Amino acid sequence: MAVLVTGGLGYIGSHTCVELMNTGTEIVVVDNLYNCKKSSYDRIKALTGKDFKFYECDIRDAEGLSKIFENENIGSVIHFAGLKAVGESVQKPLEYFDNNVNGTLVLLDVMRKHGCKKIVFSSSATVYGMNNVSPLTENMEVGGVTNPYGRTKYMIECILKDLYVSDNEWSICLLRYFNPIGAHKSGTMGEDPNGIPNNLMPYITQVAIGKRECLTVHGNDYDTPDGTGVRDYIHVVDLALGHLKAVGKVEGENGLFIYNLGTGIGYSVLDVVKAFEKASGKEIPYVIGPRRSGDLATCYSNAEKALNELGWKAERGIDEMCEDSWRWQSQNPDGYPD
Ligand code: NAD
Ligand code: UD1
């Protein structure tokens, strides 16, 4: 039986594909190439030395997805496919709800029609909203999200919970990611954002490579040790390995499972800048700007549930995250080739 990976050529999906194949798991990937390059497929194959089936298909295309389920022996699904830029989601809410929520509905319906009821879903720490205090635990109330992107994640979580209530033959795992950064050790796979990066690490690496002049720190008057925002950065390979455990969970038993995937440690923006400077030997010039609207002062996980129930724990520290992000950026200044 194969694992179907939607959005498998993207940043987190590609790293997860490599780890799945490294443990001998058969995979089938579906991606519409909206936010990735086809060369990511070649890089995954080169790294693992193995081939796998790739379908260029949109998850909203029910007919296309059905054909994949008919052609392949799919046992479970890891569902990464989605749009993820918070700012863009404010400008294009309909596109975000259509792609993320409608796309998931189409996928779930096709899965059900083909008797496949095991899914691992890419959720986000954003579902904890503005009202919970870190460290965040899975039993806290979710919602209170401030933007359409976050709402798509919250809505999909609700849909999946309702689905499980309606039919407990499903096995569903919601993974709430904190802040994935880093890249594959080889330097051949990493994050390749379009245009001006919104997130901290890709912005820093583009300053280091000379594409951007200087980092703007979004506020230094938060109630945190140095006044800048604190986040739970997690190495993308640790995150990928968390998915292997989650697939094992849904394949092993029915249920609705929810896990934070984070390290449990918070670093400030300036901590990350310092760690990156040490890892890269490059100075990162920065200016202090105003707060970014919708930002929290502090957001980090309690990571114990995933340890206790999945036996998973993030192993890679902030220095390694920075070294690997820098290796990827310096070896691929323009990201993946066209
Ligand atoms: P990404 O954009 O690199 O990967 C997503 C992939 O899905 C892309 O390759 C894209 O082409 C594909 N895709 C998008 N819409 C599709 C559709 N309708 N049909 C088929 N393919 C489609 O993003 P990522 O960082 O790898 O994130 C993966 C998932 O994790 C997303 O759902 C994202 O919301 C979620 N997530 C990401 C972060 C993060 O910081 N990167 C944090 C929390 C949650
Ligand atoms: C982002 C997403 C959030 C998602 C999370 C996990 C936004 C607004 N939110 O949040 O939905 O769940 O990633 O991946 O995009 N920073 C700067 N300068 C920059 C960029 C960022 O100072 O140029 C600061 C931010 O203010 C924040 C920290 O760096 O304090 C991390 O920012 P970012 O990488 O965007 O992640 P989140 O804010 O956690």
Coordinates of C-alpha atoms and ligand atoms in Angstrom, one line a residue:
M1 CA 0.0 0.0 0.0
A2 CA 1.3 3.5 -0.9
V3 CA 1.0 6.8 1.0
L4 CA -0.6 9.5 -1.2
V5 CA 1.2 12.8 -0.5
T6 CA -0.7 15.8 -1.7
G7 CA 1.4 18.9 -2.1
G8 CA 4.4 16.5 -2.0
L9 CA 6.7 18.7 -4.1
G10 CA 6.4 21.7 -1.8
Y11 CA 8.7 22.6 1.1
I12 CA 7.5 20.3 3.9
G13 CA 6.1 17.7 1.5
S14 CA 9.4 17.1 -0.4
H15 CA 11.3 16.6 2.9
T16 CA 8.6 14.2 4.0
C17 CA 8.8 12.3 0.8
V18 CA 12.5 11.7 1.2
E19 CA 12.1 10.4 4.8
L20 CA 9.2 8.2 3.7
M21 CA 11.2 6.7 0.9
N22 CA 14.3 6.3 3.1
T23 CA 12.2 4.0 5.3
G24 CA 11.1 2.0 2.3
T25 CA 7.5 3.4 2.2
E26 CA 6.0 3.5 -1.3
I27 CA 4.7 7.0 -2.1
V28 CA 2.5 8.6 -4.8
V29 CA 2.7 12.3 -5.1
V30 CA 0.0 14.7 -6.4
D31 CA 0.8 18.4 -6.8
N32 CA -0.5 21.1 -9.2
L33 CA 2.9 22.8 -9.3
Y34 CA 1.3 26.1 -8.1
N35 CA 3.9 26.8 -5.5
C36 CA 6.8 24.5 -6.4
K37 CA 9.1 23.6 -9.3
K38 CA 9.1 20.3 -11.1
S39 CA 12.8 20.0 -10.3
S40 CA 11.9 19.3 -6.7
Y41 CA 10.7 15.9 -8.0
D42 CA 14.2 15.3 -9.6
R43 CA 15.9 16.3 -6.3
I44 CA 13.8 13.9 -4.3
K45 CA 14.7 11.1 -6.7
A46 CA 18.4 12.0 -6.7
L47 CA 18.5 12.1 -2.9
T48 CA 16.8 8.8 -2.3
G49 CA 18.1 7.0 -5.5
K50 CA 14.5 5.8 -6.0
D51 CA 11.7 6.6 -8.4
F52 CA 8.1 7.3 -7.4
K53 CA 4.8 8.2 -9.2
F54 CA 4.0 11.8 -9.6
Y55 CA 0.7 13.2 -10.8
E56 CA 0.4 16.8 -11.8
C57 CA -3.2 17.3 -10.7
D58 CA -5.2 19.8 -8.6
I59 CA -6.9 18.3 -5.6
R60 CA -10.1 20.1 -6.5
D61 CA -10.2 17.9 -9.7
A62 CA -12.3 15.0 -8.4
E63 CA -12.1 13.1 -11.7
G64 CA -8.3 13.4 -11.8
L65 CA -8.0 12.3 -8.1
S66 CA -10.3 9.4 -8.6
K67 CA -8.1 8.1 -11.5
I68 CA -5.1 8.2 -9.1
F69 CA -7.1 6.1 -6.5
E70 CA -8.1 3.7 -9.3
N71 CA -4.6 3.3 -10.7
E72 CA -2.7 3.1 -7.4
N73 CA -3.0 1.1 -4.2
I74 CA -3.4 4.0 -1.7
G75 CA -3.6 3.1 2.0
S76 CA -3.4 6.5 3.5
V77 CA -3.0 10.2 2.7
I78 CA -0.7 12.9 4.0
H79 CA -2.5 16.2 3.0
F80 CA 0.0 19.1 2.5
A81 CA -1.6 20.7 -0.5
G82 CA -2.8 24.2 0.2
L83 CA -2.0 27.9 -0.1
K84 CA -0.2 29.3 2.9
A85 CA 0.6 33.1 2.7
V86 CA -1.2 34.9 5.4
G87 CA -1.1 38.4 3.8
E88 CA -2.2 37.1 0.4
S89 CA -5.1 35.3 2.0
V90 CA -6.4 38.7 3.3
Q91 CA -6.4 39.9 -0.4
K92 CA -7.7 36.7 -1.9
P93 CA -10.0 35.0 0.7
L94 CA -12.2 33.3 -2.0
E95 CA -9.1 31.7 -3.5
Y96 CA -7.9 30.5 -0.1
F97 CA -11.2 29.0 0.9
D98 CA -11.6 27.4 -2.5
N99 CA -8.2 25.9 -2.6
N100 CA -7.8 24.9 1.0
V101 CA -11.3 24.1 2.2
N102 CA -13.0 23.1 -1.0
G103 CA -9.8 21.2 -2.1
T104 CA -9.9 19.2 1.2
L105 CA -13.6 18.4 0.8
V106 CA -13.0 17.1 -2.7
L107 CA -10.1 15.0 -1.5
L108 CA -12.1 13.6 1.4
D109 CA -15.0 12.7 -0.8
V110 CA -12.8 10.9 -3.3
M111 CA -11.0 9.1 -0.4
R112 CA -14.4 7.9 1.0
K113 CA -15.6 6.7 -2.4
H114 CA -12.5 4.6 -2.7
G115 CA -12.6 3.3 0.9
C116 CA -9.5 5.1 2.0
K117 CA -10.2 6.6 5.4
K118 CA -6.8 7.4 6.8
I119 CA -5.5 10.9 6.6
V120 CA -2.7 13.1 8.2
F121 CA -3.5 16.8 7.8
S122 CA -1.1 19.8 7.9
S123 CA -2.6 22.1 10.4
S124 CA -0.9 25.0 12.1
A125 CA -0.2 26.6 15.4
T126 CA -2.2 29.5 14.0
V127 CA -5.5 27.6 15.1
Y128 CA -4.6 28.4 18.7
G129 CA -5.6 32.0 17.9
M130 CA -4.8 35.1 19.9
N131 CA -6.2 34.1 23.3
N132 CA -4.2 31.1 24.5
V133 CA -1.0 31.5 26.5
S134 CA 2.2 29.5 25.5
P135 CA 3.2 26.8 26.0
L136 CA 0.3 25.7 23.9
T137 CA -1.3 22.3 24.5
E138 CA -3.5 20.3 22.2
N139 CA -6.5 20.5 24.6
M140 CA -6.7 24.3 24.5
E141 CA -9.7 25.8 22.8
V142 CA -9.0 26.7 19.1
G143 CA -10.4 29.4 16.9
G144 CA -10.1 33.1 17.4
V145 CA -8.0 33.2 14.2
T146 CA -7.3 36.6 12.7
N147 CA -6.9 35.9 8.9
P148 CA -8.5 33.8 6.1
Y149 CA -5.5 31.4 5.9
G150 CA -5.7 30.6 9.5
R151 CA -9.5 30.2 9.2
T152 CA -9.1 27.7 6.5
K153 CA -6.9 25.6 8.8
Y154 CA -9.4 25.9 11.6
M155 CA -12.4 25.1 9.3
I156 CA -10.6 22.0 8.0
E157 CA -9.9 20.9 11.5
C158 CA -13.7 21.3 12.3
I159 CA -14.6 19.3 9.1
L160 CA -12.3 16.5 10.0
K161 CA -13.6 16.3 13.5
D162 CA -17.2 16.2 12.3
L163 CA -16.2 13.6 9.8
Y164 CA -14.8 11.4 12.5
V165 CA -17.9 11.8 14.6
S166 CA -20.1 10.7 11.6
D167 CA -18.0 7.7 10.8
N168 CA -15.5 6.3 13.3
E169 CA -13.9 4.1 10.7
W170 CA -11.9 7.1 9.8
S171 CA -8.4 7.6 11.2
I172 CA -7.4 11.2 11.2
C173 CA -4.4 13.0 12.6
L174 CA -4.2 16.8 12.8
L175 CA -0.6 18.0 13.0
R176 CA -0.2 21.5 14.3
Y177 CA 3.1 22.7 13.0
F178 CA 5.0 25.5 14.7
N179 CA 7.6 27.4 12.6
P180 CA 9.4 25.1 10.1
I181 CA 12.8 26.3 9.0
G182 CA 16.0 24.5 7.9
A183 CA 16.6 22.4 4.9
H184 CA 17.9 18.9 3.9
K185 CA 21.5 18.3 5.0
S186 CA 22.6 17.8 1.4
G187 CA 21.8 21.4 0.5
T188 CA 19.7 20.2 -2.5
M189 CA 16.3 20.7 -1.0
G190 CA 14.9 23.7 1.0
E191 CA 12.3 26.5 1.1
D192 CA 11.9 28.4 -2.2
P193 CA 9.5 31.2 -1.6
N194 CA 8.0 33.3 -4.5
G195 CA 8.8 37.0 -4.4
I196 CA 9.5 38.8 -1.2
P197 CA 9.6 36.3 1.7
N198 CA 7.0 36.9 4.4
N199 CA 8.6 34.6 6.9
L200 CA 11.7 35.3 9.0
M201 CA 14.2 32.6 7.9
P202 CA 13.9 32.9 4.2
Y203 CA 14.1 36.7 4.6
I204 CA 17.3 36.3 6.6
T205 CA 18.9 33.9 4.1
Q206 CA 18.1 36.3 1.2
V207 CA 19.7 39.2 3.1
A208 CA 22.8 36.9 3.7
I209 CA 23.0 36.1 0.0
G210 CA 22.7 39.7 -1.0
K211 CA 19.2 39.7 -2.5
R212 CA 17.8 41.9 0.2
E213 CA 19.5 44.8 1.9
C214 CA 18.4 44.4 5.4
L215 CA 15.9 42.7 7.7
T216 CA 13.1 44.6 9.2
V217 CA 12.4 43.3 12.7
H218 CA 8.7 43.7 13.2
G219 CA 8.6 45.3 16.6
N220 CA 10.9 45.3 19.7
D221 CA 8.4 46.4 22.3
Y222 CA 6.7 43.0 23.0
D223 CA 6.6 41.6 26.5
T224 CA 9.5 39.1 25.7
P225 CA 13.1 39.0 27.0
D226 CA 14.5 41.2 24.2
G227 CA 11.2 42.8 23.1
T228 CA 11.1 40.9 19.8
G229 CA 8.6 38.1 18.9
V230 CA 9.3 34.6 20.2
R231 CA 8.5 31.5 18.1
D232 CA 9.0 27.7 18.2
Y233 CA 11.3 27.1 15.2
I234 CA 11.4 23.4 14.1
H235 CA 13.8 21.8 11.7
V236 CA 11.9 20.7 8.6
V237 CA 13.5 17.2 8.7
D238 CA 12.3 16.8 12.3
L239 CA 8.8 17.9 11.1
A240 CA 9.0 15.4 8.2
L241 CA 9.9 12.6 10.7
G242 CA 6.9 13.5 12.8
H243 CA 4.7 12.7 9.7
L244 CA 6.2 9.2 9.6
K245 CA 5.0 8.6 13.1
A246 CA 1.6 10.1 12.4
V247 CA 1.2 7.8 9.4
G248 CA 2.0 4.9 11.6
K249 CA -0.6 6.1 14.1
V250 CA -3.4 6.4 11.5
E251 CA -2.5 3.1 9.9
G252 CA -2.4 1.4 13.3
E253 CA -5.7 2.5 14.8
N254 CA -8.9 4.4 14.1
G255 CA -9.5 7.7 15.9
L256 CA -9.1 11.4 15.8
F257 CA -5.6 12.4 17.0
I258 CA -4.2 15.9 17.4
Y259 CA -0.5 16.7 17.9
N260 CA 1.7 19.8 18.1
L261 CA 4.9 19.4 16.1
G262 CA 7.3 21.9 17.7
T263 CA 10.4 21.8 19.9
G264 CA 8.8 23.3 23.0
I265 CA 11.5 26.0 22.9
G266 CA 10.9 29.7 22.0
Y267 CA 13.6 31.9 20.3
S268 CA 13.2 35.6 19.7
V269 CA 13.8 37.2 16.3
L270 CA 17.2 38.5 17.5
D271 CA 18.1 35.0 18.8
V272 CA 17.6 33.7 15.3
V273 CA 19.6 36.5 13.7
K274 CA 22.5 35.8 16.1
A275 CA 22.3 32.0 15.5
F276 CA 22.2 32.6 11.8
E277 CA 25.2 34.9 11.8
K278 CA 27.2 32.3 13.8
A279 CA 26.2 29.5 11.4
S280 CA 26.9 31.5 8.2
G281 CA 29.7 33.8 9.1
K282 CA 27.6 36.6 7.5
E283 CA 26.4 39.7 9.2
I284 CA 22.7 40.3 9.0
P285 CA 22.0 44.1 9.1
Y286 CA 18.6 44.8 10.5
V287 CA 16.4 47.8 11.4
I288 CA 13.6 47.8 13.9
G289 CA 10.2 48.5 12.3
P290 CA 6.7 48.6 13.7
R291 CA 4.8 45.5 14.8
R292 CA 3.2 43.4 12.0
S293 CA -0.5 43.4 12.4
G294 CA -1.9 40.1 13.7
D295 CA 1.4 39.0 15.2
L296 CA 1.6 37.5 18.7
A297 CA 4.4 38.3 21.2
T298 CA 5.0 34.7 22.0
C299 CA 4.0 31.3 20.4
Y300 CA 5.6 28.0 21.3
S301 CA 4.4 24.5 21.9
N302 CA 4.2 22.0 24.7
A303 CA 5.6 19.1 22.7
E304 CA 4.9 16.3 25.2
K305 CA 1.9 14.7 23.7
A306 CA 3.7 13.8 20.5
L307 CA 6.5 12.4 22.6
N308 CA 4.2 10.4 24.8
E309 CA 1.9 9.1 22.1
L310 CA 4.0 9.0 19.0
G311 CA 7.4 8.6 20.5
W312 CA 8.5 11.6 18.4
K313 CA 10.7 14.5 19.5
A314 CA 12.5 17.2 17.5
E315 CA 16.2 16.5 17.7
R316 CA 17.8 19.3 15.7
G317 CA 18.6 22.6 17.4
I318 CA 18.6 26.2 16.3
D319 CA 22.3 26.1 15.2
E320 CA 21.7 23.2 12.9
M321 CA 18.5 24.8 11.5
C322 CA 20.5 27.9 10.6
E323 CA 23.4 26.0 9.1
D324 CA 21.1 23.9 6.9
S325 CA 19.0 26.9 5.8
W326 CA 22.2 28.7 4.8
R327 CA 23.7 25.7 3.0
W328 CA 20.5 25.4 0.9
Q329 CA 20.4 29.2 0.2
S330 CA 24.1 29.5 -0.6
Q331 CA 24.1 26.5 -2.9
N332 CA 20.9 27.5 -4.6
P333 CA 20.8 31.3 -4.6
D334 CA 17.8 31.3 -7.0
G335 CA 16.0 28.3 -5.4
Y336 CA 15.0 25.3 -7.5
P337 CA 15.9 25.5 -11.2
D338 CA 12.9 25.9 -13.6
Ligands
NAD1 P1 4.4 24.8 0.0 O1 3.6 25.8 -0.7 O2 5.8 24.7 -0.2 O3 3.7 23.3 -0.4 C1 2.4 23.2 -0.7 C2 2.3 22.4 -2.1 O4 0.9 22.2 -2.4 C3 2.9 23.2 -3.2 O5 3.9 22.4 -3.9 C4 1.7 23.5 -4.1 O6 2.1 23.6 -5.5 C5 0.8 22.4 -3.8 N1 -0.7 22.8 -3.9 C6 -1.3 23.9 -3.5 N2 -2.6 23.9 -3.8 C7 -2.8 22.7 -4.5 C8 -3.9 22.1 -5.1 N3 -5.1 22.7 -5.1 N4 -3.8 20.9 -5.7 C9 -2.6 20.3 -5.7 N5 -1.5 20.8 -5.2 C10 -1.6 22.0 -4.6 O7 4.0 24.8 1.5 P2 4.6 24.1 2.8 O8 5.4 25.1 3.6 O9 5.3 22.9 2.3 O10 3.3 23.7 3.6 C11 2.6 22.5 3.4 C12 1.4 22.5 4.2 O11 1.7 22.8 5.6 C13 0.4 23.6 3.8 O12 -0.9 23.1 3.9 C14 0.6 24.7 4.8 O13 -0.5 25.5 5.0 C15 0.9 23.9 6.1 N6 1.7 24.7 7.1 C16 2.9 25.3 6.7 C17 3.6 26.0 7.6 C18 4.9 26.7 7.1 O14 5.4 27.6 7.9 N7 5.6 26.3 6.1 C19 3.2 26.1 8.9 C20 2.0 25.5 9.3 C21 1.3 24.8 8.3
UD1_2 C1 3.7 32.7 10.3 C2 2.3 32.8 9.8 C3 1.4 31.9 10.6 C4 1.9 30.4 10.5 C5 3.3 30.4 11.1 C6 4.0 29.1 11.0 C7 2.2 35.2 9.2 C8 1.6 36.5 9.5 N1 1.9 34.2 10.0 O1 3.7 33.3 11.5 O2 0.1 31.9 10.1 O3 1.1 29.6 11.2 O4 4.1 31.3 10.3 O5 4.8 28.9 10.0 O6 2.8 35.0 8.2 N2 9.6 38.7 11.5 C9 10.4 39.8 11.4 N3 10.7 40.3 10.2 C10 10.4 39.6 9.0 C11 9.6 38.4 9.2 C12 9.2 38.0 10.4 O7 10.7 40.4 12.4 O8 10.7 40.0 7.9 C13 9.2 38.2 12.9 C14 7.8 38.1 13.1 O9 7.2 39.3 13.6 C15 7.7 37.0 14.1 C16 8.9 36.1 13.8 O10 9.7 36.9 13.0 O11 7.9 37.5 15.4 C17 8.5 34.9 12.9 O12 7.7 35.3 11.8 P1 7.2 34.4 10.7 O13 8.3 33.6 10.1 O14 6.4 35.2 9.7 O15 6.2 33.3 11.4 P2 4.9 33.6 12.4 O16 4.8 35.0 12.7 O17 5.0 32.7 13.5

